[in-house]
Amino acid sequence: MKKRTDPIIIPEGADKVLLHACCAPCSSAIVEWMMQHGVTPVIFYFNPNIFPLQEYEIRKMESKRHAESLGVQWIDGDYDHESWRGLMCGLEQEPERGARCLKCFTMRLVKAAEKAKQLDLCFFATTLASSRWKSLDQILQAGQRAETIVPGTKFWAQNWRKGGLYERRNQLLKEYAFYNQQYCGCEYSIRQPHDIITAD
């Protein structure tokens, strides 16, 4: 492992990495850090958990706008919310950071690992580990499960809140005037009914 002065550790050979991105605000500081440290990110936007469709489209276009502004490769994953809901069946009442979240993370990171392998990339990472609302243990479990399911891939397990990245995220959010969502994404995580964005 290449150890640096900051708390971010780059795995040996991780010069190009598939980065699963949940949204532009969470990915912005990570992408910037990678590019400043010789790592080329390939952004993979795969989030079938997001509801409603209008919310999904807003977050997707913000992620794409950010990537294009930096000349970073950006890949659009499929949006199949009904399949996601089927996978979450029976876990609807789970609290945040409960069993539903772990299953959701695993589903998305397995897809990320599959995309990394398709692109002949060994390493994949996720911006989910930048959010203080997420369980780092669950993200680690999901990433390790994904690398087991998809041989030839390796999960870059990293706490992306460290090294000033969380503070930098908030700065970039303002600089880019990103849309900043107020809930995780799925209908089960919406705190108040008025948070739902309905299509006209």
PDB file of C-alpha atoms in Angstrom:
ATOM      1  CA  MET A   1       0.000   0.000   0.000  1.00  0.00           C
ATOM      2  CA  LYS A   2       1.181   3.521  -0.786  1.00  0.00           C
ATOM      3  CA  LYS A   3       0.944   5.529   2.405  1.00  0.00           C
ATOM      4  CA  ARG A   4       0.776   9.305   2.188  1.00  0.00           C
ATOM      5  CA  THR A   5       0.732  12.133   4.700  1.00  0.00           C
ATOM      6  CA  ASP A   6      -3.070  12.248   4.664  1.00  0.00           C
ATOM      7  CA  PRO A   7      -5.344   9.445   5.900  1.00  0.00           C
ATOM      8  CA  ILE A   8      -6.325   8.322   2.397  1.00  0.00           C
ATOM      9  CA  ILE A   9      -4.461   5.165   1.363  1.00  0.00           C
ATOM     10  CA  ILE A  10      -4.194   4.318  -2.344  1.00  0.00           C
ATOM     11  CA  PRO A  11      -4.066   0.577  -3.023  1.00  0.00           C
ATOM     12  CA  GLU A  12      -1.039  -0.545  -5.033  1.00  0.00           C
ATOM     13  CA  GLY A  13      -1.920  -0.505  -8.720  1.00  0.00           C
ATOM     14  CA  ALA A  14      -5.049   1.613  -8.355  1.00  0.00           C
ATOM     15  CA  ASP A  15      -4.171   4.111 -11.058  1.00  0.00           C
ATOM     16  CA  LYS A  16      -7.646   3.879 -12.617  1.00  0.00           C
ATOM     17  CA  VAL A  17     -10.695   3.125 -10.484  1.00  0.00           C
ATOM     18  CA  LEU A  18     -14.402   2.660 -11.059  1.00  0.00           C
ATOM     19  CA  LEU A  19     -16.127   5.021  -8.645  1.00  0.00           C
ATOM     20  CA  HIS A  20     -19.734   4.216  -7.853  1.00  0.00           C
ATOM     21  CA  ALA A  21     -21.337   7.628  -7.316  1.00  0.00           C
ATOM     22  CA  CYS A  22     -24.559   8.179  -5.401  1.00  0.00           C
ATOM     23  CA  CYS A  23     -24.716  11.895  -6.234  1.00  0.00           C
ATOM     24  CA  ALA A  24     -22.596  14.853  -7.317  1.00  0.00           C
ATOM     25  CA  PRO A  25     -22.138  16.442  -3.876  1.00  0.00           C
ATOM     26  CA  CYS A  26     -20.793  13.208  -2.381  1.00  0.00           C
ATOM     27  CA  SER A  27     -18.513  12.408  -5.323  1.00  0.00           C
ATOM     28  CA  SER A  28     -17.086  15.893  -5.934  1.00  0.00           C
ATOM     29  CA  ALA A  29     -14.322  15.993  -3.306  1.00  0.00           C
ATOM     30  CA  ILE A  30     -13.433  12.332  -3.883  1.00  0.00           C
ATOM     31  CA  VAL A  31     -13.046  12.829  -7.631  1.00  0.00           C
ATOM     32  CA  GLU A  32     -10.962  15.953  -7.040  1.00  0.00           C
ATOM     33  CA  TRP A  33      -8.717  14.115  -4.555  1.00  0.00           C
ATOM     34  CA  MET A  34      -8.223  11.158  -6.893  1.00  0.00           C
ATOM     35  CA  MET A  35      -7.276  13.380  -9.812  1.00  0.00           C
ATOM     36  CA  GLN A  36      -4.826  15.321  -7.648  1.00  0.00           C
ATOM     37  CA  HIS A  37      -3.150  12.069  -6.536  1.00  0.00           C
ATOM     38  CA  GLY A  38      -2.679  10.287  -9.848  1.00  0.00           C
ATOM     39  CA  VAL A  39      -5.837   8.176  -9.769  1.00  0.00           C
ATOM     40  CA  THR A  40      -8.177   8.328 -12.769  1.00  0.00           C
ATOM     41  CA  PRO A  41     -11.799   7.878 -11.701  1.00  0.00           C
ATOM     42  CA  VAL A  42     -14.469   6.411 -13.962  1.00  0.00           C
ATOM     43  CA  ILE A  43     -17.791   7.518 -12.492  1.00  0.00           C
ATOM     44  CA  PHE A  44     -20.544   4.901 -12.494  1.00  0.00           C
ATOM     45  CA  TYR A  45     -23.963   6.260 -11.635  1.00  0.00           C
ATOM     46  CA  PHE A  46     -26.086   3.305 -10.551  1.00  0.00           C
ATOM     47  CA  ASN A  47     -28.822   4.099  -8.050  1.00  0.00           C
ATOM     48  CA  PRO A  48     -32.120   2.299  -8.720  1.00  0.00           C
ATOM     49  CA  ASN A  49     -33.082   2.960  -5.099  1.00  0.00           C
ATOM     50  CA  ILE A  50     -33.803   6.623  -5.757  1.00  0.00           C
ATOM     51  CA  PHE A  51     -37.463   7.651  -5.731  1.00  0.00           C
ATOM     52  CA  PRO A  52     -39.345   9.261  -7.366  1.00  0.00           C
ATOM     53  CA  LEU A  53     -38.106   9.287 -10.972  1.00  0.00           C
ATOM     54  CA  GLN A  54     -37.894  13.081 -11.020  1.00  0.00           C
ATOM     55  CA  GLU A  55     -35.546  12.981  -8.033  1.00  0.00           C
ATOM     56  CA  TYR A  56     -33.454  10.318  -9.762  1.00  0.00           C
ATOM     57  CA  GLU A  57     -33.155  12.391 -12.932  1.00  0.00           C
ATOM     58  CA  ILE A  58     -32.119  15.525 -11.049  1.00  0.00           C
ATOM     59  CA  ARG A  59     -29.361  13.693  -9.179  1.00  0.00           C
ATOM     60  CA  LYS A  60     -28.231  11.878 -12.324  1.00  0.00           C
ATOM     61  CA  MET A  61     -27.917  15.064 -14.378  1.00  0.00           C
ATOM     62  CA  GLU A  62     -25.996  16.810 -11.607  1.00  0.00           C
ATOM     63  CA  SER A  63     -23.543  13.910 -11.497  1.00  0.00           C
ATOM     64  CA  LYS A  64     -23.165  14.000 -15.265  1.00  0.00           C
ATOM     65  CA  ARG A  65     -22.703  17.792 -15.274  1.00  0.00           C
ATOM     66  CA  HIS A  66     -19.944  17.506 -12.703  1.00  0.00           C
ATOM     67  CA  ALA A  67     -18.106  14.756 -14.599  1.00  0.00           C
ATOM     68  CA  GLU A  68     -18.330  16.612 -17.911  1.00  0.00           C
ATOM     69  CA  SER A  69     -16.956  19.795 -16.331  1.00  0.00           C
ATOM     70  CA  LEU A  70     -13.823  17.823 -15.380  1.00  0.00           C
ATOM     71  CA  GLY A  71     -13.550  15.694 -18.513  1.00  0.00           C
ATOM     72  CA  VAL A  72     -14.083  12.545 -16.438  1.00  0.00           C
ATOM     73  CA  GLN A  73     -15.658   9.439 -17.966  1.00  0.00           C
ATOM     74  CA  TRP A  74     -19.215   9.024 -16.721  1.00  0.00           C
ATOM     75  CA  ILE A  75     -21.348   5.890 -17.131  1.00  0.00           C
ATOM     76  CA  ASP A  76     -25.097   5.756 -16.672  1.00  0.00           C
ATOM     77  CA  GLY A  77     -26.362   2.609 -14.951  1.00  0.00           C
ATOM     78  CA  ASP A  78     -29.851   1.245 -15.490  1.00  0.00           C
ATOM     79  CA  TYR A  79     -32.762   2.613 -13.475  1.00  0.00           C
ATOM     80  CA  ASP A  80     -35.043  -0.256 -12.532  1.00  0.00           C
ATOM     81  CA  HIS A  81     -36.746   0.859  -9.355  1.00  0.00           C
ATOM     82  CA  GLU A  82     -39.339  -1.907  -9.430  1.00  0.00           C
ATOM     83  CA  SER A  83     -36.643  -4.601  -9.368  1.00  0.00           C
ATOM     84  CA  TRP A  84     -34.964  -2.771  -6.498  1.00  0.00           C
ATOM     85  CA  ARG A  85     -38.251  -2.655  -4.577  1.00  0.00           C
ATOM     86  CA  GLY A  86     -38.726  -6.370  -5.153  1.00  0.00           C
ATOM     87  CA  LEU A  87     -35.311  -7.030  -3.663  1.00  0.00           C
ATOM     88  CA  MET A  88     -36.206  -4.935  -0.613  1.00  0.00           C
ATOM     89  CA  CYS A  89     -39.498  -6.778  -0.060  1.00  0.00           C
ATOM     90  CA  GLY A  90     -40.008  -7.471   3.643  1.00  0.00           C
ATOM     91  CA  LEU A  91     -37.466  -4.837   4.691  1.00  0.00           C
ATOM     92  CA  GLU A  92     -39.637  -1.765   4.180  1.00  0.00           C
ATOM     93  CA  GLN A  93     -39.933  -1.021   7.911  1.00  0.00           C
ATOM     94  CA  GLU A  94     -36.241  -1.418   8.651  1.00  0.00           C
ATOM     95  CA  PRO A  95     -34.620   1.704  10.145  1.00  0.00           C
ATOM     96  CA  GLU A  96     -31.878   3.602   8.395  1.00  0.00           C
ATOM     97  CA  ARG A  97     -28.575   1.673   8.769  1.00  0.00           C
ATOM     98  CA  GLY A  98     -30.627  -1.489   9.147  1.00  0.00           C
ATOM     99  CA  ALA A  99     -30.819  -4.649   7.031  1.00  0.00           C
ATOM    100  CA  ARG A 100     -32.437  -2.866   4.088  1.00  0.00           C
ATOM    101  CA  CYS A 101     -29.491  -0.500   3.686  1.00  0.00           C
ATOM    102  CA  LEU A 102     -26.982  -3.346   3.738  1.00  0.00           C
ATOM    103  CA  LYS A 103     -28.929  -5.204   1.054  1.00  0.00           C
ATOM    104  CA  CYS A 104     -29.239  -2.044  -1.039  1.00  0.00           C
ATOM    105  CA  PHE A 105     -25.509  -1.274  -0.770  1.00  0.00           C
ATOM    106  CA  THR A 106     -24.628  -4.838  -1.701  1.00  0.00           C
ATOM    107  CA  MET A 107     -26.866  -4.814  -4.766  1.00  0.00           C
ATOM    108  CA  ARG A 108     -25.363  -1.548  -6.038  1.00  0.00           C
ATOM    109  CA  LEU A 109     -21.760  -2.499  -5.312  1.00  0.00           C
ATOM    110  CA  VAL A 110     -22.101  -5.890  -6.990  1.00  0.00           C
ATOM    111  CA  LYS A 111     -23.240  -3.998 -10.082  1.00  0.00           C
ATOM    112  CA  ALA A 112     -20.265  -1.660  -9.710  1.00  0.00           C
ATOM    113  CA  ALA A 113     -17.877  -4.599  -9.452  1.00  0.00           C
ATOM    114  CA  GLU A 114     -19.421  -6.140 -12.562  1.00  0.00           C
ATOM    115  CA  LYS A 115     -18.981  -2.870 -14.461  1.00  0.00           C
ATOM    116  CA  ALA A 116     -15.380  -2.580 -13.281  1.00  0.00           C
ATOM    117  CA  LYS A 117     -14.631  -6.086 -14.540  1.00  0.00           C
ATOM    118  CA  GLN A 118     -16.348  -5.301 -17.849  1.00  0.00           C
ATOM    119  CA  LEU A 119     -14.040  -2.285 -18.229  1.00  0.00           C
ATOM    120  CA  ASP A 120     -10.988  -4.357 -17.220  1.00  0.00           C
ATOM    121  CA  LEU A 121     -10.533  -2.333 -14.038  1.00  0.00           C
ATOM    122  CA  CYS A 122      -9.394  -4.128 -10.914  1.00  0.00           C
ATOM    123  CA  PHE A 123     -10.522  -1.609  -8.285  1.00  0.00           C
ATOM    124  CA  PHE A 124     -13.899  -0.144  -7.485  1.00  0.00           C
ATOM    125  CA  ALA A 125     -14.907   2.275  -4.740  1.00  0.00           C
ATOM    126  CA  THR A 126     -18.055   4.087  -3.656  1.00  0.00           C
ATOM    127  CA  THR A 127     -18.986   7.601  -2.617  1.00  0.00           C
ATOM    128  CA  LEU A 128     -21.445   6.119  -0.138  1.00  0.00           C
ATOM    129  CA  ALA A 129     -18.538   6.087   2.309  1.00  0.00           C
ATOM    130  CA  SER A 130     -18.441   9.879   2.275  1.00  0.00           C
ATOM    131  CA  SER A 131     -21.815  10.316   3.960  1.00  0.00           C
ATOM    132  CA  ARG A 132     -22.002  10.646   7.728  1.00  0.00           C
ATOM    133  CA  TRP A 133     -25.518   9.180   7.527  1.00  0.00           C
ATOM    134  CA  LYS A 134     -24.240   5.823   6.257  1.00  0.00           C
ATOM    135  CA  SER A 135     -22.710   2.931   8.193  1.00  0.00           C
ATOM    136  CA  LEU A 136     -19.095   2.423   7.153  1.00  0.00           C
ATOM    137  CA  ASP A 137     -19.272  -1.147   8.459  1.00  0.00           C
ATOM    138  CA  GLN A 138     -22.207  -1.891   6.168  1.00  0.00           C
ATOM    139  CA  ILE A 139     -20.431  -0.343   3.195  1.00  0.00           C
ATOM    140  CA  LEU A 140     -17.348  -2.432   3.924  1.00  0.00           C
ATOM    141  CA  GLN A 141     -19.448  -5.596   4.179  1.00  0.00           C
ATOM    142  CA  ALA A 142     -21.201  -4.777   0.916  1.00  0.00           C
ATOM    143  CA  GLY A 143     -17.954  -4.039  -0.914  1.00  0.00           C
ATOM    144  CA  GLN A 144     -16.278  -7.202   0.323  1.00  0.00           C
ATOM    145  CA  ARG A 145     -19.316  -9.231  -0.663  1.00  0.00           C
ATOM    146  CA  ALA A 146     -19.247  -7.671  -4.125  1.00  0.00           C
ATOM    147  CA  GLU A 147     -15.568  -8.475  -4.708  1.00  0.00           C
ATOM    148  CA  THR A 148     -16.270 -12.075  -3.678  1.00  0.00           C
ATOM    149  CA  ILE A 149     -19.197 -12.355  -6.083  1.00  0.00           C
ATOM    150  CA  VAL A 150     -17.197 -10.792  -8.928  1.00  0.00           C
ATOM    151  CA  PRO A 151     -13.755 -12.469  -9.006  1.00  0.00           C
ATOM    152  CA  GLY A 152     -10.914 -10.347 -10.278  1.00  0.00           C
ATOM    153  CA  THR A 153     -12.179  -7.163  -8.636  1.00  0.00           C
ATOM    154  CA  LYS A 154     -11.079  -5.481  -5.433  1.00  0.00           C
ATOM    155  CA  PHE A 155     -13.040  -3.085  -3.267  1.00  0.00           C
ATOM    156  CA  TRP A 156     -11.136   0.045  -2.266  1.00  0.00           C
ATOM    157  CA  ALA A 157     -12.427   0.342   1.296  1.00  0.00           C
ATOM    158  CA  GLN A 158     -11.900   3.932   2.324  1.00  0.00           C
ATOM    159  CA  ASN A 159     -13.448   6.362   4.777  1.00  0.00           C
ATOM    160  CA  TRP A 160     -13.897   9.305   2.416  1.00  0.00           C
ATOM    161  CA  ARG A 161     -14.905  11.606   5.270  1.00  0.00           C
ATOM    162  CA  LYS A 162     -11.268  11.930   6.355  1.00  0.00           C
ATOM    163  CA  GLY A 163      -8.450  14.150   5.153  1.00  0.00           C
ATOM    164  CA  GLY A 164     -10.660  17.220   4.979  1.00  0.00           C
ATOM    165  CA  LEU A 165     -12.763  15.694   2.204  1.00  0.00           C
ATOM    166  CA  TYR A 166     -16.055  16.180   4.031  1.00  0.00           C
ATOM    167  CA  GLU A 167     -15.320  19.875   4.468  1.00  0.00           C
ATOM    168  CA  ARG A 168     -14.153  20.137   0.854  1.00  0.00           C
ATOM    169  CA  ARG A 169     -17.392  18.451  -0.237  1.00  0.00           C
ATOM    170  CA  ASN A 170     -19.368  21.270   1.364  1.00  0.00           C
ATOM    171  CA  GLN A 171     -17.210  23.878  -0.360  1.00  0.00           C
ATOM    172  CA  LEU A 172     -17.629  22.266  -3.776  1.00  0.00           C
ATOM    173  CA  LEU A 173     -21.362  21.951  -3.210  1.00  0.00           C
ATOM    174  CA  LYS A 174     -21.508  25.746  -3.071  1.00  0.00           C
ATOM    175  CA  GLU A 175     -18.997  26.329  -5.868  1.00  0.00           C
ATOM    176  CA  TYR A 176     -20.902  24.137  -8.304  1.00  0.00           C
ATOM    177  CA  ALA A 177     -24.307  25.134  -6.898  1.00  0.00           C
ATOM    178  CA  PHE A 178     -25.205  21.449  -6.760  1.00  0.00           C
ATOM    179  CA  TYR A 179     -28.709  20.297  -6.037  1.00  0.00           C
ATOM    180  CA  ASN A 180     -28.418  19.020  -2.463  1.00  0.00           C
ATOM    181  CA  GLN A 181     -30.948  16.314  -1.647  1.00  0.00           C
ATOM    182  CA  GLN A 182     -32.434  16.068   1.823  1.00  0.00           C
ATOM    183  CA  TYR A 183     -32.860  12.290   2.075  1.00  0.00           C
ATOM    184  CA  CYS A 184     -30.980   9.118   1.135  1.00  0.00           C
ATOM    185  CA  GLY A 185     -32.990   8.408  -1.983  1.00  0.00           C
ATOM    186  CA  CYS A 186     -35.478   5.621  -1.457  1.00  0.00           C
ATOM    187  CA  GLU A 187     -39.095   6.172  -0.436  1.00  0.00           C
ATOM    188  CA  TYR A 188     -38.449   4.435   2.873  1.00  0.00           C
ATOM    189  CA  SER A 189     -35.839   7.010   3.882  1.00  0.00           C
ATOM    190  CA  ILE A 190     -37.968  10.102   3.288  1.00  0.00           C
ATOM    191  CA  ARG A 191     -38.409  11.673   6.705  1.00  0.00           C
ATOM    192  CA  GLN A 192     -41.517  13.762   6.014  1.00  0.00           C
ATOM    193  CA  PRO A 193     -44.284  13.346   3.410  1.00  0.00           C
ATOM    194  CA  HIS A 194     -43.638  16.834   2.034  1.00  0.00           C
ATOM    195  CA  ASP A 195     -40.080  15.781   1.056  1.00  0.00           C
ATOM    196  CA  ILE A 196     -41.477  13.723  -1.825  1.00  0.00           C
ATOM    197  CA  ILE A 197     -41.037  15.385  -5.193  1.00  0.00           C
ATOM    198  CA  THR A 198     -43.997  14.590  -7.380  1.00  0.00           C
ATOM    199  CA  ALA A 199     -44.022  14.761 -11.152  1.00  0.00           C
ATOM    200  CA  ASP A 200     -46.448  17.228 -12.726  1.00  0.00           C
TER     201      ASP A 200
END
